[in-house]
Amino acid sequence: MSATPADPPTAGRSHTAGEPQAGAGPRAAAPEPVPVPVPVSVPGEEPAAAGAGPSVPSRSALVADRARAAWLGVPLRARLVGIITALLAVGLMIAGLTTATLLERYLVGQVDRRLATEAEYLAQREADSLFGDSRPGAASYVPTDYVLVVRDVLGGRTISGRDTTYREYGVPAPPELTPAEARATERRPFDVPSSRPGSSWRFVAFSMSTGGEAIGTVTVGLPLGDVQRTVKRITLLLLTSGLGIIVLGALAGSWAVRRSLRPLREIESTAASIAAGDLSRRVPTAPETTEVGRLGAALNGMLAQIESAFADRTASEARMRRFVADASHELRTPLAAIRGYGELYRMGALTEPDQVDDTFRRVEESATRMGGLVEDLLALARLDDGRPMHLADVDLAVLAADALSDLHALDPSRATALLGSDGAPLRSCVVAGDERMLRQVVSNLVGNVVQHTPTGTPVELAVGVLGDRPGEGVLEVRDHGPGIDPEHAARVFERFYRVDASRTRGGTAGGGTGGGAGLGMAIVAAIVTAHRGEVSLAQTPGGGTTVRVNLPLARPGTLGDEAGDDADHAGTEPDDARSTATSAHDEH
């Protein structure tokens, strides 16, 4: 006779709740009516009318929106610390639960392995002693902490265990299993409650049979009190250490977040200073590999652009105010003169014909001067407006020769010369531009020399192409006068700026209209800029001032036939112009 392994249990079929059974009633159930949906109204909400607009948000949506708004109203530092703390708490909780669960499974597994080792031997020993074996039964030497329960088919039951074990772990209450139930649970340990609260036992059951006939069951168990106490202690330790880690993590996270957000507080302080009017403030720099560094660099770039734009706007407004004031002042003088002479004439103070003639001559001069100023202002306004120009091929050598001819007619005592640039022979230098405007440039430059240099000061005009800038033509107007002081050289191209601000000079040579009011050089700069050129000042070797104008050379075939004809015509004139200018220079 031996304890044989149990057959695998079979699962029985059970009826599902609500499933109809045969013979449940005397007649078949009548078909149920199709349910009709009935609108349900929520207390506090108006029912939606047919064809009305979108439905009113539900209470859950409103609560979610309020919670989201409240969350967004929390400072970023508090939100980050809260998120860090919550993630740390969740991580520690998951780690603690996992650790406690795995530890409990491991310790229970050890108990199961002990049961697997001893229980089968004890059950076999007990079965042999019941059926004639001379050896004592298992109950006579049950190991420490083990409990042995033997039950026969007649209802007899024997429980073997030590009193010390019962006092420490309590008395188990194993189920009274039949041989069939024992076979169903054989070799699969199961938990059994204990008389001591918070403690339980682990049992495994075997069936006893002889000659193929079941005669009883043997159940062997071990207490789980040590396992449960160990798991509780570990859980308490994990909980205590986890709370400490969460507190330390919250403090460390608060410090780290505060330190990380310090640049943002500095940015906030800088923005407040800028809002107060200090546009020179900049955000403290940080490595651009970080988000704060990239944000700071972007903000500093934006602040630099804002400061530059504000400075340009301030300077533009200052120039505009100065421009309006200067224009008003320049117009006030001739208007006052005309008004004064008119009052003298009306009062009869001019009795002699010579007085009348002199008065009208002065009125005419004032009107001419005022008209020239208005023309200059209109010319600058047109240039600022960017109106299209009548482009053609223009030879700078021809313009220079014409200007020197006008200068010779105006002041025959001056020595003049037309030269090639950098000592090279004089050649045609054809540029693409508006001939009328370029003539005004040359006329204003020559007239400026006449106004600001003593009588008889030599004047030289040089035309050519520079070697270091082959795509540009150059026109230089050189004088050998007193020159311009460095503090004035940077501002001579400003509108209404005069080196000698104490008096206003009138008239320009060669038909220039920019003299006296301080607009001549400003018109030169505006015209050259409109032609995508450059104008600059330099010191003439030996004393004096040189004004250099660089203009892009004309490209062959880029202008119309008319421009080509003008270029051909202009190309035939430099030799004549050079001979005229040279003869004038030799004569004086």
XYZ file of C-alpha atoms in Angstrom, residues 29-458:
430
model
C -41.964 34.025 -22.504
C -43.583 36.673 -24.689
C -41.244 38.776 -26.863
C -40.124 41.873 -25.036
C -40.949 45.288 -26.553
C -38.156 47.279 -28.164
C -36.954 49.890 -25.639
C -37.431 53.499 -26.666
C -34.685 55.891 -25.516
C -36.024 58.506 -23.153
C -34.061 61.727 -22.645
C -32.724 61.974 -19.148
C -32.348 65.406 -17.634
C -29.614 66.146 -15.155
C -30.672 68.306 -12.223
C -29.433 71.849 -12.687
C -29.114 71.569 -16.486
C -31.538 72.823 -19.114
C -32.599 70.236 -21.707
C -31.134 70.934 -25.120
C -33.728 72.101 -27.612
C -33.953 70.538 -31.043
C -31.791 72.361 -33.543
C -30.069 74.328 -30.777
C -26.355 75.088 -30.733
C -23.642 72.965 -29.168
C -24.566 71.202 -25.954
C -23.606 72.565 -22.559
C -20.377 71.003 -21.241
C -20.926 68.278 -18.697
C -20.074 68.677 -15.052
C -17.076 66.408 -15.387
C -15.737 68.579 -18.211
C -16.251 71.714 -16.119
C -14.491 70.124 -13.160
C -11.624 69.065 -15.427
C -11.345 72.583 -16.852
C -11.297 74.112 -13.381
C -8.674 71.643 -12.224
C -6.573 72.382 -15.308
C -6.898 76.133 -14.730
C -5.953 75.719 -11.069
C -2.939 73.600 -12.042
C -1.790 76.161 -14.590
C -2.113 78.860 -11.942
C 0.450 77.137 -9.718
C 3.995 78.576 -10.066
C 6.309 76.618 -12.333
C 8.741 75.874 -9.501
C 5.985 74.360 -7.346
C 4.690 72.339 -10.287
C 8.120 70.946 -11.085
C 8.789 70.042 -7.446
C 5.342 68.459 -7.189
C 5.885 66.424 -10.348
C 9.329 65.289 -9.171
C 7.974 64.320 -5.749
C 4.977 62.496 -7.226
C 7.136 60.560 -9.679
C 9.574 59.684 -6.905
C 6.728 58.533 -4.642
C 5.163 56.427 -7.386
C 8.518 54.911 -8.270
C 9.306 54.061 -4.653
C 5.827 52.642 -4.123
C 6.133 50.406 -7.168
C 9.623 49.356 -6.119
C 8.458 48.652 -2.545
C 5.439 46.647 -3.637
C 7.551 44.702 -6.090
C 10.206 44.022 -3.459
C 7.675 42.917 -0.826
C 5.807 40.724 -3.293
C 8.941 39.062 -4.624
C 10.291 38.557 -1.102
C 7.021 36.997 0.049
C 6.970 34.708 -2.967
C 10.566 33.716 -2.358
C 10.008 32.913 1.332
C 6.759 31.063 0.636
C 8.606 29.183 -2.085
C 11.186 28.094 0.486
C 8.358 26.839 2.729
C 6.876 24.986 -0.237
C 10.223 23.355 -0.963
C 10.509 22.219 2.672
C 6.994 20.801 2.477
C 7.812 19.056 -0.766
C 10.882 17.504 0.856
C 9.340 16.334 4.168
C 5.598 16.028 3.583
C 5.671 13.122 1.154
C 8.024 11.156 3.404
C 5.850 11.798 6.483
C 2.679 10.848 4.650
C 4.247 7.615 3.379
C 5.559 6.774 6.855
C 2.166 7.354 8.443
C 0.394 5.227 5.846
C 2.828 2.324 6.372
C 2.385 2.430 10.157
C -1.389 2.268 9.829
C -1.294 -0.890 7.766
C 0.991 -3.254 9.660
C 4.456 -1.767 9.276
C 6.551 -2.441 12.382
C 8.084 1.035 12.310
C 6.447 3.759 14.379
C 4.227 6.232 12.608
C 5.192 9.699 11.540
C 3.294 11.216 14.451
C 5.951 9.910 16.850
C 8.750 12.046 15.345
C 7.179 14.976 13.586
C 9.933 17.598 12.966
C 9.861 20.936 14.733
C 7.251 23.403 13.406
C 5.529 20.699 11.329
C 1.916 19.684 11.881
C 0.613 16.321 10.683
C -3.120 15.637 10.268
C -4.257 12.058 9.483
C -7.909 11.317 8.608
C -9.348 7.913 7.619
C -12.471 7.182 5.665
C -14.348 6.254 8.851
C -14.017 9.767 10.164
C -11.123 9.231 12.542
C -8.714 12.161 12.787
C -5.271 12.546 14.356
C -3.369 15.846 14.685
C 0.315 15.707 15.611
C 2.347 18.794 16.478
C 4.423 20.476 19.173
C 2.935 22.706 21.838
C 5.706 25.274 21.396
C 4.746 25.549 17.757
C 1.085 26.053 18.605
C 1.888 28.698 21.211
C 4.038 30.653 18.777
C 2.065 30.337 15.563
C -1.400 29.320 16.751
C -3.411 26.195 16.004
C -4.188 25.624 12.316
C -7.635 24.702 11.090
C -6.965 22.515 8.046
C -10.000 21.470 6.019
C -11.266 17.912 6.321
C -10.518 16.694 2.828
C -11.846 13.501 1.334
C -9.445 11.303 -0.593
C -10.881 12.682 -3.842
C -10.345 16.284 -2.694
C -6.856 15.406 -1.525
C -6.035 13.995 -4.931
C -7.333 17.227 -6.486
C -4.930 19.344 -4.376
C -2.050 16.892 -4.110
C 1.415 18.465 -4.349
C -0.137 21.931 -4.612
C 0.334 23.795 -1.305
C -2.536 25.885 0.015
C -2.992 28.390 2.848
C -4.865 27.541 6.043
C -5.965 30.092 8.677
C -4.577 30.019 12.198
C -6.073 30.673 15.598
C -3.544 33.507 16.070
C -4.649 36.692 14.293
C -2.372 37.784 11.483
C -0.852 34.308 11.106
C -1.521 31.431 8.722
C -0.198 28.020 7.753
C 0.934 26.370 4.555
C -0.356 22.813 3.991
C -0.059 20.083 1.396
C -2.422 17.049 1.244
C -1.915 13.447 0.109
C -4.417 10.601 -0.277
C -3.786 7.159 1.238
C -4.903 4.050 -0.599
C -4.303 0.305 -0.543
C -5.089 -2.070 -3.318
C -6.480 0.800 -5.337
C -8.983 1.707 -2.592
C -8.806 5.092 -0.849
C -8.546 4.724 2.928
C -7.800 8.296 4.103
C -5.801 11.494 3.791
C -2.557 12.863 5.237
C -2.112 16.650 5.487
C 1.263 18.175 6.435
C 1.736 21.889 7.231
C 4.283 24.554 8.180
C 3.559 27.936 9.785
C 3.880 31.143 7.717
C 4.263 33.397 10.747
C 7.995 33.927 10.226
C 7.413 34.692 6.566
C 4.656 37.160 7.338
C 6.647 38.874 10.077
C 9.647 39.183 7.766
C 7.509 40.635 4.983
C 5.869 43.092 7.391
C 9.225 44.246 8.715
C 10.630 44.679 5.226
C 7.459 46.525 4.168
C 7.686 48.827 7.180
C 11.378 49.408 6.488
C 10.650 50.174 2.832
C 7.811 52.502 3.810
C 9.928 54.391 6.352
C 12.937 54.677 4.072
C 10.663 55.592 1.164
C 9.116 58.466 3.112
C 12.577 59.687 4.027
C 13.717 59.415 0.421
C 10.617 61.307 -0.737
C 11.282 64.133 1.735
C 14.950 64.314 0.769
C 14.018 64.094 -2.904
C 11.515 66.935 -2.523
C 14.121 69.110 -0.808
C 16.808 68.244 -3.359
C 14.345 68.755 -6.209
C 13.294 72.132 -4.810
C 16.933 73.211 -4.568
C 17.740 71.925 -8.062
C 14.642 73.541 -9.590
C 15.331 76.841 -7.815
C 18.917 76.780 -9.049
C 17.874 75.824 -12.578
C 15.236 78.559 -12.711
C 17.585 81.243 -11.410
C 18.389 82.396 -14.993
C 14.657 82.793 -15.598
C 14.384 85.054 -12.549
C 17.318 87.064 -13.894
C 15.559 87.267 -17.255
C 12.441 88.492 -15.445
C 14.474 91.160 -13.643
C 16.118 92.215 -16.899
C 12.752 92.428 -18.644
C 11.417 94.615 -15.829
C 14.410 96.953 -16.169
C 13.922 97.116 -19.933
C 10.230 97.868 -19.463
C 11.293 100.733 -17.195
C 13.339 102.190 -20.076
C 16.840 100.727 -19.658
C 17.392 99.241 -23.123
C 21.080 98.619 -22.437
C 20.375 95.709 -20.079
C 21.108 92.207 -21.337
C 20.165 88.753 -20.128
C 23.049 86.937 -18.371
C 24.653 84.485 -20.751
C 24.668 80.720 -20.268
C 25.991 77.830 -22.390
C 23.934 77.647 -25.572
C 23.785 73.864 -25.213
C 21.119 74.454 -22.552
C 17.560 75.623 -23.079
C 18.084 78.666 -20.863
C 21.257 79.526 -22.781
C 19.473 79.399 -26.128
C 16.605 81.448 -24.704
C 19.041 84.022 -23.317
C 20.907 84.259 -26.621
C 17.640 84.742 -28.518
C 16.474 87.396 -26.051
C 19.805 89.232 -26.196
C 19.631 89.259 -29.982
C 16.085 90.580 -29.849
C 17.058 93.223 -27.277
C 19.981 94.329 -29.436
C 17.639 94.705 -32.407
C 15.130 96.633 -30.289
C 17.816 98.928 -28.899
C 19.237 99.517 -32.367
C 15.797 100.189 -33.830
C 14.925 102.512 -30.956
C 18.233 104.352 -31.330
C 17.690 104.662 -35.089
C 14.183 105.935 -34.501
C 15.402 108.447 -31.921
C 18.172 109.610 -34.233
C 15.734 109.828 -37.152
C 13.313 111.888 -35.093
C 16.159 114.149 -33.981
C 17.301 114.578 -37.581
C 13.748 115.310 -38.653
C 13.313 117.923 -35.936
C 16.655 119.475 -36.833
C 15.752 119.323 -40.526
C 12.439 121.082 -39.965
C 14.056 123.669 -37.703
C 16.871 124.356 -40.171
C 14.484 124.535 -43.115
C 12.267 126.945 -41.202
C 15.275 129.056 -40.293
C 16.596 129.113 -43.860
C 13.204 130.083 -45.264
C 12.567 132.645 -42.554
C 15.523 134.869 -43.553
C 14.559 135.521 -47.213
C 10.880 135.765 -46.304
C 11.672 138.357 -43.635
C 13.770 140.308 -46.118
C 10.997 140.283 -48.725
C 8.423 141.314 -46.098
C 10.649 144.133 -44.859
C 11.299 145.551 -48.299
C 7.610 145.296 -49.081
C 6.710 147.276 -45.961
C 9.279 149.953 -46.847
C 7.817 150.274 -50.311
C 4.247 150.372 -48.960
C 5.131 153.043 -46.397
C 6.633 155.257 -49.119
C 10.125 155.179 -47.666
C 11.613 154.464 -51.096
C 11.477 157.811 -52.863
C 14.416 157.634 -55.198
C 14.451 155.443 -58.332
C 17.841 154.033 -57.330
C 16.427 152.963 -53.964
C 13.507 151.233 -55.654
C 15.779 149.421 -58.085
C 18.110 148.291 -55.290
C 15.179 147.116 -53.178
C 13.659 145.031 -55.965
C 17.067 143.596 -56.768
C 17.399 142.413 -53.191
C 13.850 141.054 -53.192
C 14.685 139.117 -56.337
C 17.866 137.740 -54.749
C 15.948 136.618 -51.647
C 13.269 134.981 -53.790
C 15.945 133.251 -55.862
C 17.673 132.018 -52.746
C 14.374 130.780 -51.297
C 13.487 129.078 -54.582
C 16.847 127.320 -54.647
C 16.297 126.069 -51.104
C 12.843 124.767 -51.998
C 14.258 123.022 -55.067
C 16.921 121.377 -52.921
C 14.315 120.181 -50.449
C 12.165 118.792 -53.253
C 15.183 117.033 -54.750
C 15.982 115.375 -51.416
C 12.336 114.394 -50.961
C 12.276 112.755 -54.401
C 15.481 110.876 -53.651
C 14.148 109.708 -50.296
C 10.953 108.603 -52.006
C 12.968 106.340 -54.312
C 11.426 107.558 -57.544
C 12.692 105.836 -60.709
C 15.587 107.456 -62.539
C 16.175 107.803 -66.275
C 19.208 105.569 -66.635
C 21.611 105.867 -69.529
C 25.315 105.481 -70.253
C 27.026 108.582 -68.848
C 30.720 109.405 -69.333
C 32.163 110.920 -66.166
C 34.993 112.482 -68.173
C 32.476 114.517 -70.179
C 30.699 115.691 -67.006
C 34.019 116.683 -65.439
C 35.090 118.607 -68.545
C 31.773 120.499 -68.649
C 32.049 121.391 -64.951
C 35.589 122.725 -65.411
C 34.432 124.805 -68.376
C 31.680 126.330 -66.235
C 34.175 126.966 -63.438
C 36.592 128.672 -65.865
C 33.803 130.928 -67.084
C 32.846 131.810 -63.509
C 36.366 132.255 -62.081
C 39.014 132.599 -64.818
C 41.731 133.127 -62.203
C 41.606 129.534 -60.960
C 44.011 126.942 -62.330
C 42.079 123.812 -63.337
C 43.089 120.403 -64.641
C 41.317 117.225 -65.809
C 43.435 114.144 -65.106
C 43.250 110.394 -65.059
C 42.946 108.715 -61.680
C 46.157 107.476 -60.022
C 48.252 109.264 -62.633
C 46.925 107.147 -65.509
C 46.064 108.738 -68.862
C 42.611 110.230 -69.066
C 40.122 107.814 -70.615
C 36.383 107.522 -70.982
C 34.661 106.224 -67.844
C 31.095 105.249 -68.691
C 28.708 104.558 -65.818
C 25.002 103.734 -65.744
C 23.031 106.612 -64.266
C 20.755 109.586 -64.608
C 22.782 112.223 -66.470
C 20.911 115.204 -64.990
C 21.473 113.965 -61.428
C 25.127 113.107 -62.028
C 25.713 116.570 -63.499
C 24.245 118.005 -60.320
C 26.705 115.905 -58.278
C 29.714 117.281 -60.175
C 28.282 120.817 -60.145
C 27.664 120.748 -56.385
C 31.158 119.423 -55.664
C 32.846 122.055 -57.833
C 30.604 124.794 -56.422
C 31.474 123.656 -52.897
C 35.174 124.147 -53.739
C 34.486 127.667 -55.028
C 32.567 128.632 -51.885
C 34.985 127.225 -49.308
C 38.423 127.909 -50.820
C 40.215 131.213 -51.421
C 40.151 132.775 -54.876
C 42.822 131.333 -57.136
C 43.045 127.956 -55.354
C 43.819 125.232 -57.941
